[in-house]
PDB file of C-alpha atoms in Angstrom:
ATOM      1  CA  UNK A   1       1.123  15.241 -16.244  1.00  0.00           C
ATOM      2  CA  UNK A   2      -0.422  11.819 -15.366  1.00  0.00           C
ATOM      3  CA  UNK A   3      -4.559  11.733 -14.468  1.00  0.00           C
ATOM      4  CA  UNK A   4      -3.309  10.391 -11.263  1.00  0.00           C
ATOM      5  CA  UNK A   5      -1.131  13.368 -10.607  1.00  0.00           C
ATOM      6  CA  UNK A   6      -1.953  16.742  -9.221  1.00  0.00           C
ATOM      7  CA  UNK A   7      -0.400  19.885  -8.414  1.00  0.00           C
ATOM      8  CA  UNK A   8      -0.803  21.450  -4.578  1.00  0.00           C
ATOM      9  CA  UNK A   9      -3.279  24.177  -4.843  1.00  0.00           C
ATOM     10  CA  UNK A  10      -1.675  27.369  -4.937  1.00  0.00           C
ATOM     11  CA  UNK A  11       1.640  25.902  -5.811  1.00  0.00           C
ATOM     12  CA  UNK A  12       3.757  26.209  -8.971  1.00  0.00           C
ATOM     13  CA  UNK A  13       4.200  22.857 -10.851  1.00  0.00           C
ATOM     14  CA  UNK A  14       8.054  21.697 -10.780  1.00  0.00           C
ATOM     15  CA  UNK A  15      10.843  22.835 -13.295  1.00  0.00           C
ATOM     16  CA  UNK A  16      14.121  21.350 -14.695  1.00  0.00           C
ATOM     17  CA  UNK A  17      15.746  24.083 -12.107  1.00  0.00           C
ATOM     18  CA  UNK A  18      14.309  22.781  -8.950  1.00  0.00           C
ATOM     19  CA  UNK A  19      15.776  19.634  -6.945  1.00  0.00           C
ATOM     20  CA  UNK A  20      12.967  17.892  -5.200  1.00  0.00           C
ATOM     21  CA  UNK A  21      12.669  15.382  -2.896  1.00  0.00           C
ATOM     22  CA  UNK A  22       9.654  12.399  -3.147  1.00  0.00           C
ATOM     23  CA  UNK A  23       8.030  10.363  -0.668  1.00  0.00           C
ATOM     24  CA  UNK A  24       6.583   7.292  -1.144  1.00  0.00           C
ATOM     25  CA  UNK A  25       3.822   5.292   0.865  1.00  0.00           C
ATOM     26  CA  UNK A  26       4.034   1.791  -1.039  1.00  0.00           C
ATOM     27  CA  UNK A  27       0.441   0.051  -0.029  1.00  0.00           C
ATOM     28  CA  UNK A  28      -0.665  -3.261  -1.678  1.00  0.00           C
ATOM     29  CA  UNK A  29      -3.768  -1.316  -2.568  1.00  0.00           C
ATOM     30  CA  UNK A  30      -1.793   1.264  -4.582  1.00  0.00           C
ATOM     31  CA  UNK A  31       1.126   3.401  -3.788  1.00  0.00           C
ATOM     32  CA  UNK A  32       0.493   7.321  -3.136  1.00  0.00           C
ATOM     33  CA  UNK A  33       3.411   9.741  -4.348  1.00  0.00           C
ATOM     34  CA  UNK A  34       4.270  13.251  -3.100  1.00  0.00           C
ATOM     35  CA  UNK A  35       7.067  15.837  -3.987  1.00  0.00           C
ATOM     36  CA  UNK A  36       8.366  18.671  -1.811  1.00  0.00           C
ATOM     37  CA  UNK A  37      11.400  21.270  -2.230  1.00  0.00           C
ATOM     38  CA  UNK A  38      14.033  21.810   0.157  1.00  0.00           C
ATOM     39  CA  UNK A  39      12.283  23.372   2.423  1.00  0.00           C
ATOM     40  CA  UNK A  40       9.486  20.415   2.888  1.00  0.00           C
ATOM     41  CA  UNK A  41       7.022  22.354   1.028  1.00  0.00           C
ATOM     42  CA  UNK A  42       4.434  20.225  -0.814  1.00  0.00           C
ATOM     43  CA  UNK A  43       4.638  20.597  -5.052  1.00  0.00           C
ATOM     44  CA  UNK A  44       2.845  17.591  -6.196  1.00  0.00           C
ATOM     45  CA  UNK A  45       1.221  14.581  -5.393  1.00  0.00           C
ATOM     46  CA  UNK A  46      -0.302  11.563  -6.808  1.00  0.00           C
ATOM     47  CA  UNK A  47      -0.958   7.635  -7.306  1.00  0.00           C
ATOM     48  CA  UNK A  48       0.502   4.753  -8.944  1.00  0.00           C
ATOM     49  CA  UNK A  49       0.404   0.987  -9.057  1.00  0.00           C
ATOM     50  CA  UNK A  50       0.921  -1.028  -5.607  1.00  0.00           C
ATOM     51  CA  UNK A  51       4.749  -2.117  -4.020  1.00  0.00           C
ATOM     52  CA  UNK A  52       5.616  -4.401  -1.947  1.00  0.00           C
ATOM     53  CA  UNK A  53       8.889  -5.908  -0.470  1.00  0.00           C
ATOM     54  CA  UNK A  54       7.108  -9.364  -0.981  1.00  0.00           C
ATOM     55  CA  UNK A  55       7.430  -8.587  -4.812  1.00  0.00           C
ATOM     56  CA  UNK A  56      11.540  -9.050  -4.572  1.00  0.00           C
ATOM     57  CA  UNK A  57      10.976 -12.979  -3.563  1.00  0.00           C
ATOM     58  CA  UNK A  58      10.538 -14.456  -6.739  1.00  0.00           C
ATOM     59  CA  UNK A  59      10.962 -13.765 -10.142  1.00  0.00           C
ATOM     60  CA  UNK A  60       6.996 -13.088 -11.612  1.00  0.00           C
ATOM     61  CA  UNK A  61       7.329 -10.403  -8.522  1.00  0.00           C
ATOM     62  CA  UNK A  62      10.304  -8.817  -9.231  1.00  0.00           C
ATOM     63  CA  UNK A  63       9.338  -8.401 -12.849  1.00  0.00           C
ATOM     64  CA  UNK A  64       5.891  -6.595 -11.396  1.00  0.00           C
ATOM     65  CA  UNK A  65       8.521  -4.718  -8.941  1.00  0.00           C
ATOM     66  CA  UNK A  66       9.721  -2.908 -12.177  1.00  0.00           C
ATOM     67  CA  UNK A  67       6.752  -2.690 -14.527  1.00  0.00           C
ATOM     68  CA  UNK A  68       4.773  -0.290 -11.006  1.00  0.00           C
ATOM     69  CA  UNK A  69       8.177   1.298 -10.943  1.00  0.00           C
ATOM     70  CA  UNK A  70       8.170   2.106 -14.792  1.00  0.00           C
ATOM     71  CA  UNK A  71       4.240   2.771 -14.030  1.00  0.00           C
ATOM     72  CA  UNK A  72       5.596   5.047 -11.220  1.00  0.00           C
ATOM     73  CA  UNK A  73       8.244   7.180 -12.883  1.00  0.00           C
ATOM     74  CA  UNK A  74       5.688   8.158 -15.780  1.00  0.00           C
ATOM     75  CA  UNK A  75       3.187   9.538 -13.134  1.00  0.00           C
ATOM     76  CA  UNK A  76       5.575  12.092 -11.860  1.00  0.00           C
ATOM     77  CA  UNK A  77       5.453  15.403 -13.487  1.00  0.00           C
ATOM     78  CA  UNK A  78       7.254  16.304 -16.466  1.00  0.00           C
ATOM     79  CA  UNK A  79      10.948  17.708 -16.117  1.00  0.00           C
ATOM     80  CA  UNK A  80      10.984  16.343 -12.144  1.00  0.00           C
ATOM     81  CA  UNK A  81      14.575  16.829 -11.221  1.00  0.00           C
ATOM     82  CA  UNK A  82      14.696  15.004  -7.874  1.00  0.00           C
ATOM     83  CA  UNK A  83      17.559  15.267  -5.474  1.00  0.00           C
ATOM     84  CA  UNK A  84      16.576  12.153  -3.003  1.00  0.00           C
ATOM     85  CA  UNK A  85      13.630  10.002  -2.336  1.00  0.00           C
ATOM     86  CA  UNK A  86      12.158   7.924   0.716  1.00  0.00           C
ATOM     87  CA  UNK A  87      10.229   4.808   0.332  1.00  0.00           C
ATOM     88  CA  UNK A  88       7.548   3.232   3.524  1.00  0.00           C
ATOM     89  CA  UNK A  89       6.842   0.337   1.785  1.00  0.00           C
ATOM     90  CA  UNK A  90       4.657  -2.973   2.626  1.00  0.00           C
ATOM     91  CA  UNK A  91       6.064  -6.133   3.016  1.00  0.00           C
ATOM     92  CA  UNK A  92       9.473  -4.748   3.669  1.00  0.00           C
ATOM     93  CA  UNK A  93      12.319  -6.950   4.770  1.00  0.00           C
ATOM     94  CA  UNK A  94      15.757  -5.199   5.639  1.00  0.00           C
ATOM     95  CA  UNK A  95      17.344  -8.010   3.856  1.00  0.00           C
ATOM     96  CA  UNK A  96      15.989  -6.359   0.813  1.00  0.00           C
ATOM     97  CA  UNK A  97      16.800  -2.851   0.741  1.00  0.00           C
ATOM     98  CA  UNK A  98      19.909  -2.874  -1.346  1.00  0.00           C
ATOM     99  CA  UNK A  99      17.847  -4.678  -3.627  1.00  0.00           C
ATOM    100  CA  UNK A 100      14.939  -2.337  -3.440  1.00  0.00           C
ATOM    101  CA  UNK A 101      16.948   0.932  -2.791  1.00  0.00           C
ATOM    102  CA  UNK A 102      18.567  -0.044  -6.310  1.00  0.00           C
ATOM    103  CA  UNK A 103      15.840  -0.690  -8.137  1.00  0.00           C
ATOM    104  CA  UNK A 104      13.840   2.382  -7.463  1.00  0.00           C
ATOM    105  CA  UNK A 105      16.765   4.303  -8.277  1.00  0.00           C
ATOM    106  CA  UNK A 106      17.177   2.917 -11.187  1.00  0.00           C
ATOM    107  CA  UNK A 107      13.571   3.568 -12.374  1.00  0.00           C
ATOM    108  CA  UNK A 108      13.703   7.416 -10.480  1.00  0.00           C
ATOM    109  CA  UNK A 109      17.296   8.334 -12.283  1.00  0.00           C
ATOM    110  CA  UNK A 110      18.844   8.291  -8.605  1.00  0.00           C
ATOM    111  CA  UNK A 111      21.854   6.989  -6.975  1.00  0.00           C
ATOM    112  CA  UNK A 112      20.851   4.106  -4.390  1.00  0.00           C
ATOM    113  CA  UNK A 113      22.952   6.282  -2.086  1.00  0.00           C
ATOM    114  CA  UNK A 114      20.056   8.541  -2.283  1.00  0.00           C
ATOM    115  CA  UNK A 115      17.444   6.424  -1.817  1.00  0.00           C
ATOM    116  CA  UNK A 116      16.153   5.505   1.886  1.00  0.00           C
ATOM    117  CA  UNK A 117      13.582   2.753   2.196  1.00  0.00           C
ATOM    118  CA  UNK A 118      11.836   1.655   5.245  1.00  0.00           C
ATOM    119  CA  UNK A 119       8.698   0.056   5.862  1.00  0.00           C
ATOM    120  CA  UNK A 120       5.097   1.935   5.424  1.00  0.00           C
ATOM    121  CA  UNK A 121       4.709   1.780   9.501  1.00  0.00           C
ATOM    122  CA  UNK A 122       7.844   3.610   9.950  1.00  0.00           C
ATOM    123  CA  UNK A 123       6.930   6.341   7.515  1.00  0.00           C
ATOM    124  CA  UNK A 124       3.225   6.928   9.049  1.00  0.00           C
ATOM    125  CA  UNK A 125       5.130   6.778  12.594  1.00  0.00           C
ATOM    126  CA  UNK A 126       7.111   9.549  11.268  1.00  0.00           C
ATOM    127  CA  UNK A 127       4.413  11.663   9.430  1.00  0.00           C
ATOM    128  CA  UNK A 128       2.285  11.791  12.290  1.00  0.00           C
ATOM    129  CA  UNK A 129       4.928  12.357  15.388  1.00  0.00           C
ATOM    130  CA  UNK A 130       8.461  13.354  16.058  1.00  0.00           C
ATOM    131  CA  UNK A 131      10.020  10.229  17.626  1.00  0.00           C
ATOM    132  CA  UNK A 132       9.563   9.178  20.883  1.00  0.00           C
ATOM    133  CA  UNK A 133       6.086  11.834  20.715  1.00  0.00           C
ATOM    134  CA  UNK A 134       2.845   9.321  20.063  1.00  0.00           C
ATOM    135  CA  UNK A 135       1.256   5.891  19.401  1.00  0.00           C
ATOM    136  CA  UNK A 136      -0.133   5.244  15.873  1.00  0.00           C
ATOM    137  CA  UNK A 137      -2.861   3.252  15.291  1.00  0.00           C
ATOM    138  CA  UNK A 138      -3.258   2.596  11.404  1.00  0.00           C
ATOM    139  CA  UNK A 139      -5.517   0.214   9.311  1.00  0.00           C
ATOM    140  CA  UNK A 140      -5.787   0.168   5.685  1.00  0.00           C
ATOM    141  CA  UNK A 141      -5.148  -3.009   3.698  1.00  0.00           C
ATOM    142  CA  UNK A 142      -3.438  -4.909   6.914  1.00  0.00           C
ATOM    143  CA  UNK A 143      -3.518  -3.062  10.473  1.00  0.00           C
ATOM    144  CA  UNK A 144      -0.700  -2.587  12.792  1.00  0.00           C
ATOM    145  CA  UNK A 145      -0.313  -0.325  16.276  1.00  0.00           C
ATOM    146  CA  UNK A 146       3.262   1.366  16.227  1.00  0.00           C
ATOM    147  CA  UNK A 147       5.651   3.593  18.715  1.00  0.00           C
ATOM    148  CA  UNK A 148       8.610   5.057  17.228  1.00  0.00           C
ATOM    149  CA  UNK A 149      10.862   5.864  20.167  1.00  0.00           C
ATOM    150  CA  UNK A 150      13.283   8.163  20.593  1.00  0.00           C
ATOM    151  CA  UNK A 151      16.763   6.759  19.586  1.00  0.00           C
ATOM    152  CA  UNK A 152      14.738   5.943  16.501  1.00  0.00           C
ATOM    153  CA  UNK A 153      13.646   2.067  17.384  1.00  0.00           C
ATOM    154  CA  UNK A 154      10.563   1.085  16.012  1.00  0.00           C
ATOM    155  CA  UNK A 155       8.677  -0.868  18.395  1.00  0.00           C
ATOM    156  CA  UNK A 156       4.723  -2.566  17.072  1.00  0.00           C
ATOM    157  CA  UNK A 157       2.168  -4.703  17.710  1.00  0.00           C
ATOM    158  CA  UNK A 158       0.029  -6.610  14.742  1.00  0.00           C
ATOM    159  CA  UNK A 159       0.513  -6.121  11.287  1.00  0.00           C
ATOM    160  CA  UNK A 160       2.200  -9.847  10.664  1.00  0.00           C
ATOM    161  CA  UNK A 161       0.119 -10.198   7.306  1.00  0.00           C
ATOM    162  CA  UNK A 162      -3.210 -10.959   6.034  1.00  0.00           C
ATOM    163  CA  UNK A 163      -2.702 -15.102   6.861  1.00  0.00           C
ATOM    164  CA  UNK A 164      -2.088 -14.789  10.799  1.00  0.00           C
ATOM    165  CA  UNK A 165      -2.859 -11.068  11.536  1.00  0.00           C
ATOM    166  CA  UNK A 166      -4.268  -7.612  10.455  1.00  0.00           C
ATOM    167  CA  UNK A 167      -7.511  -7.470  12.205  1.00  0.00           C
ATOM    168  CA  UNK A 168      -9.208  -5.122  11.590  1.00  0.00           C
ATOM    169  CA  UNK A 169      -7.523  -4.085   8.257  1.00  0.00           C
ATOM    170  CA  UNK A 170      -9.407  -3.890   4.546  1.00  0.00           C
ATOM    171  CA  UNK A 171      -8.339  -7.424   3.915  1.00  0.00           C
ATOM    172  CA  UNK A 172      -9.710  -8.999   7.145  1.00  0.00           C
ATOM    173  CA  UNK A 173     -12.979  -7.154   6.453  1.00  0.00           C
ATOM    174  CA  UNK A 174     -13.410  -8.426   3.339  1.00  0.00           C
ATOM    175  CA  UNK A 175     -12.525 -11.844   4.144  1.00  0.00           C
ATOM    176  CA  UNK A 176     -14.737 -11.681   7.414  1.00  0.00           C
ATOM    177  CA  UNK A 177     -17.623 -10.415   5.394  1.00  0.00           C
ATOM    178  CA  UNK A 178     -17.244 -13.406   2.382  1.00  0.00           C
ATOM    179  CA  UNK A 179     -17.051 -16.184   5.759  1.00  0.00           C
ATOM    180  CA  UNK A 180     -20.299 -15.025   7.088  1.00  0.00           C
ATOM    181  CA  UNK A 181     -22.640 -14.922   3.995  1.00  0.00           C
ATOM    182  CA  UNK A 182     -21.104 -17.848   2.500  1.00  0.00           C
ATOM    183  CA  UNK A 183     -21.791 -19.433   6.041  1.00  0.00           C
ATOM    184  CA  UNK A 184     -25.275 -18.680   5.836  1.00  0.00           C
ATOM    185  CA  UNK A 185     -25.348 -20.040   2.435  1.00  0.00           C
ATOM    186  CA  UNK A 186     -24.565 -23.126   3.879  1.00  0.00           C
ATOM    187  CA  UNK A 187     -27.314 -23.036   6.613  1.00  0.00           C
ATOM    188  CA  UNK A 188     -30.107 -22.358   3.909  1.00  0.00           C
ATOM    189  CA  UNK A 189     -29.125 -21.634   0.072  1.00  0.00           C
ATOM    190  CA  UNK A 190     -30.235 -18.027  -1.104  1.00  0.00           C
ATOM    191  CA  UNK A 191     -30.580 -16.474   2.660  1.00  0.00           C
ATOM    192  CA  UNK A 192     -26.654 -14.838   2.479  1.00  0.00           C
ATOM    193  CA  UNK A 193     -26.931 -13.692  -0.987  1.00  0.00           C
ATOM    194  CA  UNK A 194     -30.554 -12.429  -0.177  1.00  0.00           C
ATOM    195  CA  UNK A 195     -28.796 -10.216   2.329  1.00  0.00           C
ATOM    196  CA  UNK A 196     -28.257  -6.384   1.614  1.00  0.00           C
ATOM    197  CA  UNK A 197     -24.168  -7.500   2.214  1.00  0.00           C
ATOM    198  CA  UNK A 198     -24.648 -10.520   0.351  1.00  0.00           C
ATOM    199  CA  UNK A 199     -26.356  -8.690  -2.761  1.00  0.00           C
ATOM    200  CA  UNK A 200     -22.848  -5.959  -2.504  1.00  0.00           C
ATOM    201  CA  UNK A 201     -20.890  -8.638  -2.515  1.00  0.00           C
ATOM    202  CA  UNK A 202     -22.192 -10.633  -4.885  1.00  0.00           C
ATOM    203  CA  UNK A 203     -21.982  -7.705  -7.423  1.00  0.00           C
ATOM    204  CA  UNK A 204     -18.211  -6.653  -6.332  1.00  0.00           C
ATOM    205  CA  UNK A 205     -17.363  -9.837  -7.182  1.00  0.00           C
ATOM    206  CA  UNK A 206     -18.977 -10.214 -10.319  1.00  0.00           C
ATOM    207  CA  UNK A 207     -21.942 -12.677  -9.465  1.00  0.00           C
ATOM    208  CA  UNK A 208     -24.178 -14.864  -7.025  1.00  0.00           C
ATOM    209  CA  UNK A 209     -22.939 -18.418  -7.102  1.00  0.00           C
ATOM    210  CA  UNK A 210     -19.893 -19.314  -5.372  1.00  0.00           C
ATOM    211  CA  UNK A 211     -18.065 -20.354  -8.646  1.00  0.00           C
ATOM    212  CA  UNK A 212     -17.830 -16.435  -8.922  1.00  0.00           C
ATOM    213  CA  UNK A 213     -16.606 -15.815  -5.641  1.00  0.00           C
ATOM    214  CA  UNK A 214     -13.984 -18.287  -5.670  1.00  0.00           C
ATOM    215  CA  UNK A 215     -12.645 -16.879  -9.080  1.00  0.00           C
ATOM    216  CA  UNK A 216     -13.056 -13.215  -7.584  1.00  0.00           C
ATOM    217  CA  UNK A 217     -10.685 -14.042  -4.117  1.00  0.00           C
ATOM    218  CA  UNK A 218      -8.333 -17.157  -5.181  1.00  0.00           C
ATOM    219  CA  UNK A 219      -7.319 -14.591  -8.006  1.00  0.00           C
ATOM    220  CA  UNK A 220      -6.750 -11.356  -6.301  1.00  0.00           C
ATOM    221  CA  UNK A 221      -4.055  -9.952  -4.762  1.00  0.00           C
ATOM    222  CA  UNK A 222      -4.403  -9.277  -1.123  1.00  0.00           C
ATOM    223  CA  UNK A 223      -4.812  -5.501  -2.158  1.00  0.00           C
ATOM    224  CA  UNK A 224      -7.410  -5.942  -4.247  1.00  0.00           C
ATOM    225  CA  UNK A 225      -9.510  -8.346  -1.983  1.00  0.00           C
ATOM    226  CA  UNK A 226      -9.099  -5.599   0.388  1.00  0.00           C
ATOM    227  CA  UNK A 227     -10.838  -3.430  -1.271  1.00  0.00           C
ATOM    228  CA  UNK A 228     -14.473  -5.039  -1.224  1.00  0.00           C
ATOM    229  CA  UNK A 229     -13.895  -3.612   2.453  1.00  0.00           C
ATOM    230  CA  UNK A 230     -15.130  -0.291   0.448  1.00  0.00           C
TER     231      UNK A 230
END
């Protein structure tokens, strides 16, 4: 088994004779993995590299599409027979999920028949309520406020991207944080790194002058920017 995998306490770990069925909640921080028999009963769960819809726009993504897929089918325990899988994934675009049903198929030995992809709002609207039941309110790496309604309509507010939107979200935290001390940089040199932020910062990123911050955000993915949220 994968380091990032683990068996559900008190449950057996999967065999060739059991059909399971795994759930996937694509992030652009990292995507989490879970398996559960017939009867929705957790087996295993676990982590793997991030997916994201926006990876099927050009080719550089779509060849990182299938290396966190490869990355995603070796996490999952030994001798997993699955039987179907569902996918809430960032960035997703209808338009895309032939595309996307197919290739995670492909990498999970499925039929894209058996493959059901939405995006990751829908699948925390549905982990959290039956439709029609609640409001979510979810911020990780972006942020978004959702209603899934009754006849199944998905109906949000926010959550348009890291450019335009996501208050509130790891991303705008992190990029909030990095405009203020480098703002007081500007006011008086040394008074934003001086800070107890600025010092956290500066060490996340790999050093004090701005030369390192620049390298540190121009070349991260908006996942991992996200992260000096933590």
């Amino acid at each position: 088994m994968s380091a990032a995998a683990a068996t559900i306490p008190g449950v057996n770990a999967p065999t060739p004779a059991r059909a399971l069925h795994l759930g996937l909640d694509a992030g652009g921080t990292q995507t989490r993995w879970a398996l559960a028999d017939a009867h929705g009963r957790p087996v295993a769960e676990g982590s793997a590299p991030p997916l994201s819809g926006l990876m099927l726009l050009d080719e550089p993504g779509r060849a990182a599409l299938q290396a966190a897929l490869q990355a995603l089918a070796a996490a999952l325990p030994a001798a997993t027979a699955l039987r179907s899988a569902w996918a809430g994934v960032t960035g997703f675009d209808a338009a895309h999920a032939p595309a996307l049903a197919r290739a995670l198929g492909e990498a999970l030995g499925l039929p894209a028949t058996a493959v059901r992809v939405g995006t990751d709002i829908e699948l925390a609207c549905r982990a959290a309520f039956a439709p029609g039941q609640g409001l979510l309110l979810y911020a990780g790496t972006g942020a978004v406020a959702a209603v899934l309604a009754a006849d199944g309509t998905l109906h949000r507010a926010g959550g348009r991207g890291a450019v335009i939107d996501d208050a509130g979200g790891g991303h705008w935290i992190a990029r909030e944080a990095l405009r203020h001390i480098w703002r007081l940089e500007d006011e008086a040199p040394g008074r934003g790194l001086a800070t107890p932020l600025g010092r956290a910062l500066a060490q996340a990123v790999g050093g004090e002058d701005w030369a390192a911050t620049r390298a540190f955000v121009y070349g991260a993915s908006r996942g991992e920017l996200g992260t000096l949220a933590l």
